[in-house]
Amino acid sequence: MSPQIIIDKPSSGLWIATFSNPPINLIDPDTIGELQDLLTALESDADVKVVVFRSTDPDFFLAHWDVLADKAKVAAMPPGPTGMHPWIDVLVRLARAPVASIAEIRGRARGAGSEFVLACDMRFASIERGILGQFEVGLGSVPGGNPMARLAGLMGRGRGLEVILGAEDFSAELAERYGYVNRALPDAEIEAFVEAFARRMASFEKHALVGAKALMNDVTLPADSVFPPALKAFFTSATHPATRARAASLLERGLQRRSDIELRLGAAVADLG
């Protein structure tokens, strides 16, 4: 099986991790396993200072969790080094990793994909192609990676609840206005901008980058303890009969395939009511 994350190292201080999991970059247990391995490498490498995440698919950065993933395989996944479920482990470790992490968002980052970019230190999105959202409530589920905790710090309670409870898609420009992303940039310019910024940071001393990020973490990151209850709420809500019916309807109409439903998922979940 081909790896889902391609790692390039333009220099010892800069790594680029590119997602490639056709047809639409769904997140599944294998994705989580590769992210855990990457985080272990980032935590242990003495030289790496910056990691950039991007996608080979211009329409999908990370679409969302694979709702058809083998449930037995998911249930059998051992806890990560934090002692938490491996998905929560990835999000917590990424936010606290001793490197600066950047999400270069070209395409859709919804659900667990949105949770992933929110765990990154910085987010830059393509004006023409970047779309973010937490569609889970529209499906009948509670978001499992607790994006509520991160969005509240980025944009405040009211706007955070607008994202979560409205379950709509957010364009890159609106996401920038709300604080969901750092900047919205023209698609033709985003890669060069991110790479130049990443190289700039990678030219600095690692101890200064890590020390400054750690102090920022102390006053901005939610407590790790808020994440397991959210995942428990997700698993509980996902078993609700109405939630299963909504998911089945979307799957029949094209969910998880390269389809109009996936391209306009924020609108599609409102068509189920």
mmCIF file of N, CA and C in Angstrom, residues 5-19 34-35 37-45 47-55 61 90-91 93-105 116-117 119-124 191 193-203 206 209-210 213:
data_model
loop_
_atom_site.group_PDB
_atom_site.id
_atom_site.type_symbol
_atom_site.label_atom_id
_atom_site.label_comp_id
_atom_site.label_asym_id
_atom_site.label_seq_id
_atom_site.Cartn_x
_atom_site.Cartn_y
_atom_site.Cartn_z
ATOM 1 N N ILE A 5 1.083 9.932 3.212
ATOM 2 C CA ILE A 5 1.775 11.194 3.490
ATOM 3 C C ILE A 5 3.181 11.105 2.916
ATOM 4 N N ILE A 6 3.466 11.980 1.986
ATOM 5 C CA ILE A 6 4.777 12.018 1.336
ATOM 6 C C ILE A 6 5.614 13.082 2.034
ATOM 7 N N ILE A 7 6.786 12.682 2.540
ATOM 8 C CA ILE A 7 7.636 13.599 3.291
ATOM 9 C C ILE A 7 8.822 14.032 2.427
ATOM 10 N N ASP A 8 8.955 15.331 2.258
ATOM 11 C CA ASP A 8 10.123 15.913 1.587
ATOM 12 C C ASP A 8 10.867 16.771 2.589
ATOM 13 N N LYS A 9 12.180 16.826 2.445
ATOM 14 C CA LYS A 9 13.010 17.606 3.356
ATOM 15 C C LYS A 9 13.912 18.534 2.549
ATOM 16 N N PRO A 10 13.389 19.709 2.160
ATOM 17 C CA PRO A 10 14.197 20.667 1.403
ATOM 18 C C PRO A 10 15.463 21.070 2.145
ATOM 19 N N SER A 11 15.413 21.032 3.477
ATOM 20 C CA SER A 11 16.586 21.285 4.314
ATOM 21 C C SER A 11 16.390 20.543 5.621
ATOM 22 N N SER A 12 17.428 20.492 6.426
ATOM 23 C CA SER A 12 17.298 19.786 7.703
ATOM 24 C C SER A 12 16.285 20.464 8.620
ATOM 25 N N GLY A 13 16.072 21.770 8.425
ATOM 26 C CA GLY A 13 15.171 22.504 9.287
ATOM 27 C C GLY A 13 13.749 22.592 8.792
ATOM 28 N N LEU A 14 13.510 22.210 7.537
ATOM 29 C CA LEU A 14 12.175 22.345 6.939
ATOM 30 C C LEU A 14 11.731 21.032 6.322
ATOM 31 N N TRP A 15 10.588 20.520 6.783
ATOM 32 C CA TRP A 15 9.968 19.332 6.209
ATOM 33 C C TRP A 15 8.635 19.716 5.597
ATOM 34 N N ILE A 16 8.307 19.070 4.490
ATOM 35 C CA ILE A 16 7.014 19.275 3.838
ATOM 36 C C ILE A 16 6.296 17.934 3.784
ATOM 37 N N ALA A 17 5.108 17.879 4.368
ATOM 38 C CA ALA A 17 4.305 16.661 4.402
ATOM 39 C C ALA A 17 3.091 16.853 3.502
ATOM 40 N N THR A 18 2.975 16.016 2.477
ATOM 41 C CA THR A 18 1.918 16.177 1.478
ATOM 42 C C THR A 18 0.954 14.997 1.547
ATOM 43 N N PHE A 19 -0.333 15.317 1.739
ATOM 44 C CA PHE A 19 -1.364 14.280 1.814
ATOM 45 C C PHE A 19 -1.737 13.798 0.411
ATOM 46 N N GLU A 34 0.154 7.004 10.165
ATOM 47 C CA GLU A 34 1.259 7.736 9.523
ATOM 48 C C GLU A 34 1.506 9.079 10.207
ATOM 49 N N LEU A 35 0.440 9.736 10.656
ATOM 50 C CA LEU A 35 0.619 11.001 11.373
ATOM 51 C C LEU A 35 1.317 10.770 12.715
ATOM 52 N N ASP A 37 3.500 8.433 13.354
ATOM 53 C CA ASP A 37 4.922 8.204 13.033
ATOM 54 C C ASP A 37 5.616 9.524 12.707
ATOM 55 N N LEU A 38 4.937 10.380 11.950
ATOM 56 C CA LEU A 38 5.527 11.679 11.602
ATOM 57 C C LEU A 38 5.759 12.512 12.855
ATOM 58 N N LEU A 39 4.787 12.517 13.757
ATOM 59 C CA LEU A 39 4.943 13.296 14.980
ATOM 60 C C LEU A 39 6.093 12.780 15.838
ATOM 61 N N THR A 40 6.236 11.474 15.904
ATOM 62 C CA THR A 40 7.359 10.908 16.650
ATOM 63 C C THR A 40 8.682 11.391 16.064
ATOM 64 N N ALA A 41 8.754 11.443 14.733
ATOM 65 C CA ALA A 41 9.971 11.925 14.076
ATOM 66 C C ALA A 41 10.194 13.410 14.347
ATOM 67 N N LEU A 42 9.117 14.196 14.290
ATOM 68 C CA LEU A 42 9.243 15.637 14.533
ATOM 69 C C LEU A 42 9.657 15.918 15.979
ATOM 70 N N GLU A 43 9.148 15.110 16.902
ATOM 71 C CA GLU A 43 9.461 15.309 18.322
ATOM 72 C C GLU A 43 10.899 14.918 18.660
ATOM 73 N N SER A 44 11.482 14.021 17.870
ATOM 74 C CA SER A 44 12.798 13.481 18.217
ATOM 75 C C SER A 44 13.941 14.050 17.381
ATOM 76 N N ASP A 45 13.621 14.659 16.241
ATOM 77 C CA ASP A 45 14.682 15.185 15.372
ATOM 78 C C ASP A 45 15.230 16.495 15.943
ATOM 79 N N ASP A 47 17.046 18.742 14.458
ATOM 80 C CA ASP A 47 17.263 19.827 13.509
ATOM 81 C C ASP A 47 15.996 20.434 12.928
ATOM 82 N N VAL A 48 14.924 19.654 12.798
ATOM 83 C CA VAL A 48 13.728 20.164 12.142
ATOM 84 C C VAL A 48 13.098 21.277 12.990
ATOM 85 N N LYS A 49 12.709 22.350 12.299
ATOM 86 C CA LYS A 49 12.138 23.512 12.978
ATOM 87 C C LYS A 49 10.724 23.832 12.487
ATOM 88 N N VAL A 50 10.432 23.490 11.229
ATOM 89 C CA VAL A 50 9.158 23.853 10.608
ATOM 90 C C VAL A 50 8.651 22.679 9.790
ATOM 91 N N VAL A 51 7.332 22.414 9.864
ATOM 92 C CA VAL A 51 6.711 21.427 8.985
ATOM 93 C C VAL A 51 5.525 22.088 8.293
ATOM 94 N N VAL A 52 5.452 21.902 6.984
ATOM 95 C CA VAL A 52 4.344 22.422 6.176
ATOM 96 C C VAL A 52 3.504 21.246 5.710
ATOM 97 N N PHE A 53 2.193 21.338 5.892
ATOM 98 C CA PHE A 53 1.269 20.317 5.409
ATOM 99 C C PHE A 53 0.535 20.858 4.189
ATOM 100 N N ARG A 54 0.543 20.060 3.107
ATOM 101 C CA ARG A 54 -0.186 20.443 1.895
ATOM 102 C C ARG A 54 -0.783 19.184 1.272
ATOM 103 N N SER A 55 -1.487 19.339 0.162
ATOM 104 C CA SER A 55 -2.189 18.216 -0.466
ATOM 105 C C SER A 55 -1.866 18.143 -1.952
ATOM 106 N N PHE A 61 -8.071 19.130 0.720
ATOM 107 C CA PHE A 61 -6.894 19.093 1.596
ATOM 108 C C PHE A 61 -6.996 17.824 2.452
ATOM 109 N N VAL A 90 -2.928 12.596 18.145
ATOM 110 C CA VAL A 90 -2.324 13.335 17.029
ATOM 111 C C VAL A 90 -2.566 14.830 17.182
ATOM 112 N N LEU A 91 -3.806 15.212 17.471
ATOM 113 C CA LEU A 91 -4.148 16.633 17.548
ATOM 114 C C LEU A 91 -3.413 17.327 18.692
ATOM 115 N N ARG A 93 -0.604 16.305 20.276
ATOM 116 C CA ARG A 93 0.845 16.306 20.069
ATOM 117 C C ARG A 93 1.257 17.303 18.995
ATOM 118 N N LEU A 94 0.440 17.420 17.944
ATOM 119 C CA LEU A 94 0.770 18.374 16.886
ATOM 120 C C LEU A 94 0.777 19.798 17.431
ATOM 121 N N ALA A 95 -0.231 20.138 18.223
ATOM 122 C CA ALA A 95 -0.310 21.491 18.771
ATOM 123 C C ALA A 95 0.866 21.800 19.700
ATOM 124 N N ARG A 96 1.390 20.774 20.369
ATOM 125 C CA ARG A 96 2.456 20.990 21.347
ATOM 126 C C ARG A 96 3.843 20.608 20.819
ATOM 127 N N ALA A 97 3.938 20.153 19.582
ATOM 128 C CA ALA A 97 5.213 19.680 19.037
ATOM 129 C C ALA A 97 6.275 20.787 19.035
ATOM 130 N N PRO A 98 7.546 20.429 19.207
ATOM 131 C CA PRO A 98 8.623 21.419 19.252
ATOM 132 C C PRO A 98 9.065 21.870 17.860
ATOM 133 N N VAL A 99 8.082 22.139 17.025
ATOM 134 C CA VAL A 99 8.307 22.684 15.680
ATOM 135 C C VAL A 99 7.158 23.647 15.393
ATOM 136 N N ALA A 100 7.342 24.509 14.403
ATOM 137 C CA ALA A 100 6.246 25.363 13.933
ATOM 138 C C ALA A 100 5.543 24.626 12.803
ATOM 139 N N SER A 101 4.214 24.460 12.916
ATOM 140 C CA SER A 101 3.460 23.726 11.904
ATOM 141 C C SER A 101 2.544 24.674 11.132
ATOM 142 N N ILE A 102 2.504 24.472 9.815
ATOM 143 C CA ILE A 102 1.707 25.315 8.924
ATOM 144 C C ILE A 102 0.823 24.431 8.059
ATOM 145 N N ALA A 103 -0.468 24.746 7.993
ATOM 146 C CA ALA A 103 -1.382 24.095 7.053
ATOM 147 C C ALA A 103 -1.558 25.017 5.849
ATOM 148 N N GLU A 104 -1.187 24.521 4.682
ATOM 149 C CA GLU A 104 -1.370 25.247 3.414
ATOM 150 C C GLU A 104 -2.619 24.661 2.754
ATOM 151 N N ILE A 105 -3.743 25.356 2.912
ATOM 152 C CA ILE A 105 -5.044 24.760 2.603
ATOM 153 C C ILE A 105 -5.496 25.133 1.193
ATOM 154 N N PHE A 116 -7.798 18.894 12.155
ATOM 155 C CA PHE A 116 -6.349 18.783 11.959
ATOM 156 C C PHE A 116 -5.726 20.151 11.732
ATOM 157 N N VAL A 117 -6.295 20.951 10.828
ATOM 158 C CA VAL A 117 -5.663 22.253 10.552
ATOM 159 C C VAL A 117 -5.756 23.168 11.767
ATOM 160 N N ALA A 119 -5.328 22.224 14.764
ATOM 161 C CA ALA A 119 -4.243 21.818 15.654
ATOM 162 C C ALA A 119 -2.887 22.317 15.166
ATOM 163 N N CYS A 120 -2.814 22.716 13.898
ATOM 164 C CA CYS A 120 -1.574 23.304 13.378
ATOM 165 C C CYS A 120 -1.396 24.704 13.979
ATOM 166 N N ASP A 121 -0.164 25.167 14.014
ATOM 167 C CA ASP A 121 0.110 26.474 14.604
ATOM 168 C C ASP A 121 -0.422 27.618 13.749
ATOM 169 N N MET A 122 -0.366 27.451 12.433
ATOM 170 C CA MET A 122 -0.794 28.502 11.513
ATOM 171 C C MET A 122 -1.489 27.887 10.317
ATOM 172 N N ARG A 123 -2.428 28.642 9.753
ATOM 173 C CA ARG A 123 -3.222 28.177 8.610
ATOM 174 C C ARG A 123 -3.278 29.271 7.546
ATOM 175 N N PHE A 124 -2.939 28.914 6.321
ATOM 176 C CA PHE A 124 -3.056 29.818 5.177
ATOM 177 C C PHE A 124 -3.911 29.122 4.128
ATOM 178 N N GLU A 191 1.516 28.858 -2.397
ATOM 179 C CA GLU A 191 2.631 27.943 -2.182
ATOM 180 C C GLU A 191 3.939 28.697 -1.994
ATOM 181 N N PHE A 193 4.300 31.814 -1.024
ATOM 182 C CA PHE A 193 4.252 32.562 0.228
ATOM 183 C C PHE A 193 4.569 31.661 1.412
ATOM 184 N N VAL A 194 3.900 30.523 1.485
ATOM 185 C CA VAL A 194 4.102 29.615 2.616
ATOM 186 C C VAL A 194 5.536 29.110 2.657
ATOM 187 N N GLU A 195 6.063 28.765 1.495
ATOM 188 C CA GLU A 195 7.427 28.236 1.481
ATOM 189 C C GLU A 195 8.437 29.297 1.916
ATOM 190 N N ALA A 196 8.255 30.538 1.457
ATOM 191 C CA ALA A 196 9.167 31.612 1.857
ATOM 192 C C ALA A 196 9.087 31.863 3.364
ATOM 193 N N PHE A 197 7.856 31.858 3.901
ATOM 194 C CA PHE A 197 7.679 32.076 5.342
ATOM 195 C C PHE A 197 8.279 30.921 6.138
ATOM 196 N N ALA A 198 8.062 29.692 5.662
ATOM 197 C CA ALA A 198 8.613 28.525 6.345
ATOM 198 C C ALA A 198 10.145 28.552 6.331
ATOM 199 N N ARG A 199 10.724 28.905 5.191
ATOM 200 C CA ARG A 199 12.191 28.976 5.106
ATOM 201 C C ARG A 199 12.738 30.074 6.020
ATOM 202 N N ARG A 200 11.996 31.185 6.110
ATOM 203 C CA ARG A 200 12.417 32.264 7.010
ATOM 204 C C ARG A 200 12.498 31.748 8.446
ATOM 205 N N MET A 201 11.441 31.073 8.908
ATOM 206 C CA MET A 201 11.464 30.554 10.276
ATOM 207 C C MET A 201 12.547 29.494 10.445
ATOM 208 N N ALA A 202 12.735 28.665 9.413
ATOM 209 C CA ALA A 202 13.728 27.594 9.508
ATOM 210 C C ALA A 202 15.156 28.133 9.571
ATOM 211 N N SER A 203 15.343 29.409 9.224
ATOM 212 C CA SER A 203 16.679 30.014 9.288
ATOM 213 C C SER A 203 17.008 30.503 10.700
ATOM 214 N N LYS A 206 16.511 27.071 16.618
ATOM 215 C CA LYS A 206 15.412 26.221 17.060
ATOM 216 C C LYS A 206 15.041 26.497 18.510
ATOM 217 N N LEU A 209 12.615 29.399 18.645
ATOM 218 C CA LEU A 209 11.299 29.056 18.105
ATOM 219 C C LEU A 209 10.512 28.197 19.092
ATOM 220 N N VAL A 210 11.172 27.168 19.612
ATOM 221 C CA VAL A 210 10.498 26.235 20.521
ATOM 222 C C VAL A 210 10.119 26.931 21.832
ATOM 223 N N LYS A 213 7.139 29.319 21.203
ATOM 224 C CA LYS A 213 5.893 28.580 20.990
ATOM 225 C C LYS A 213 5.392 27.983 22.303
#
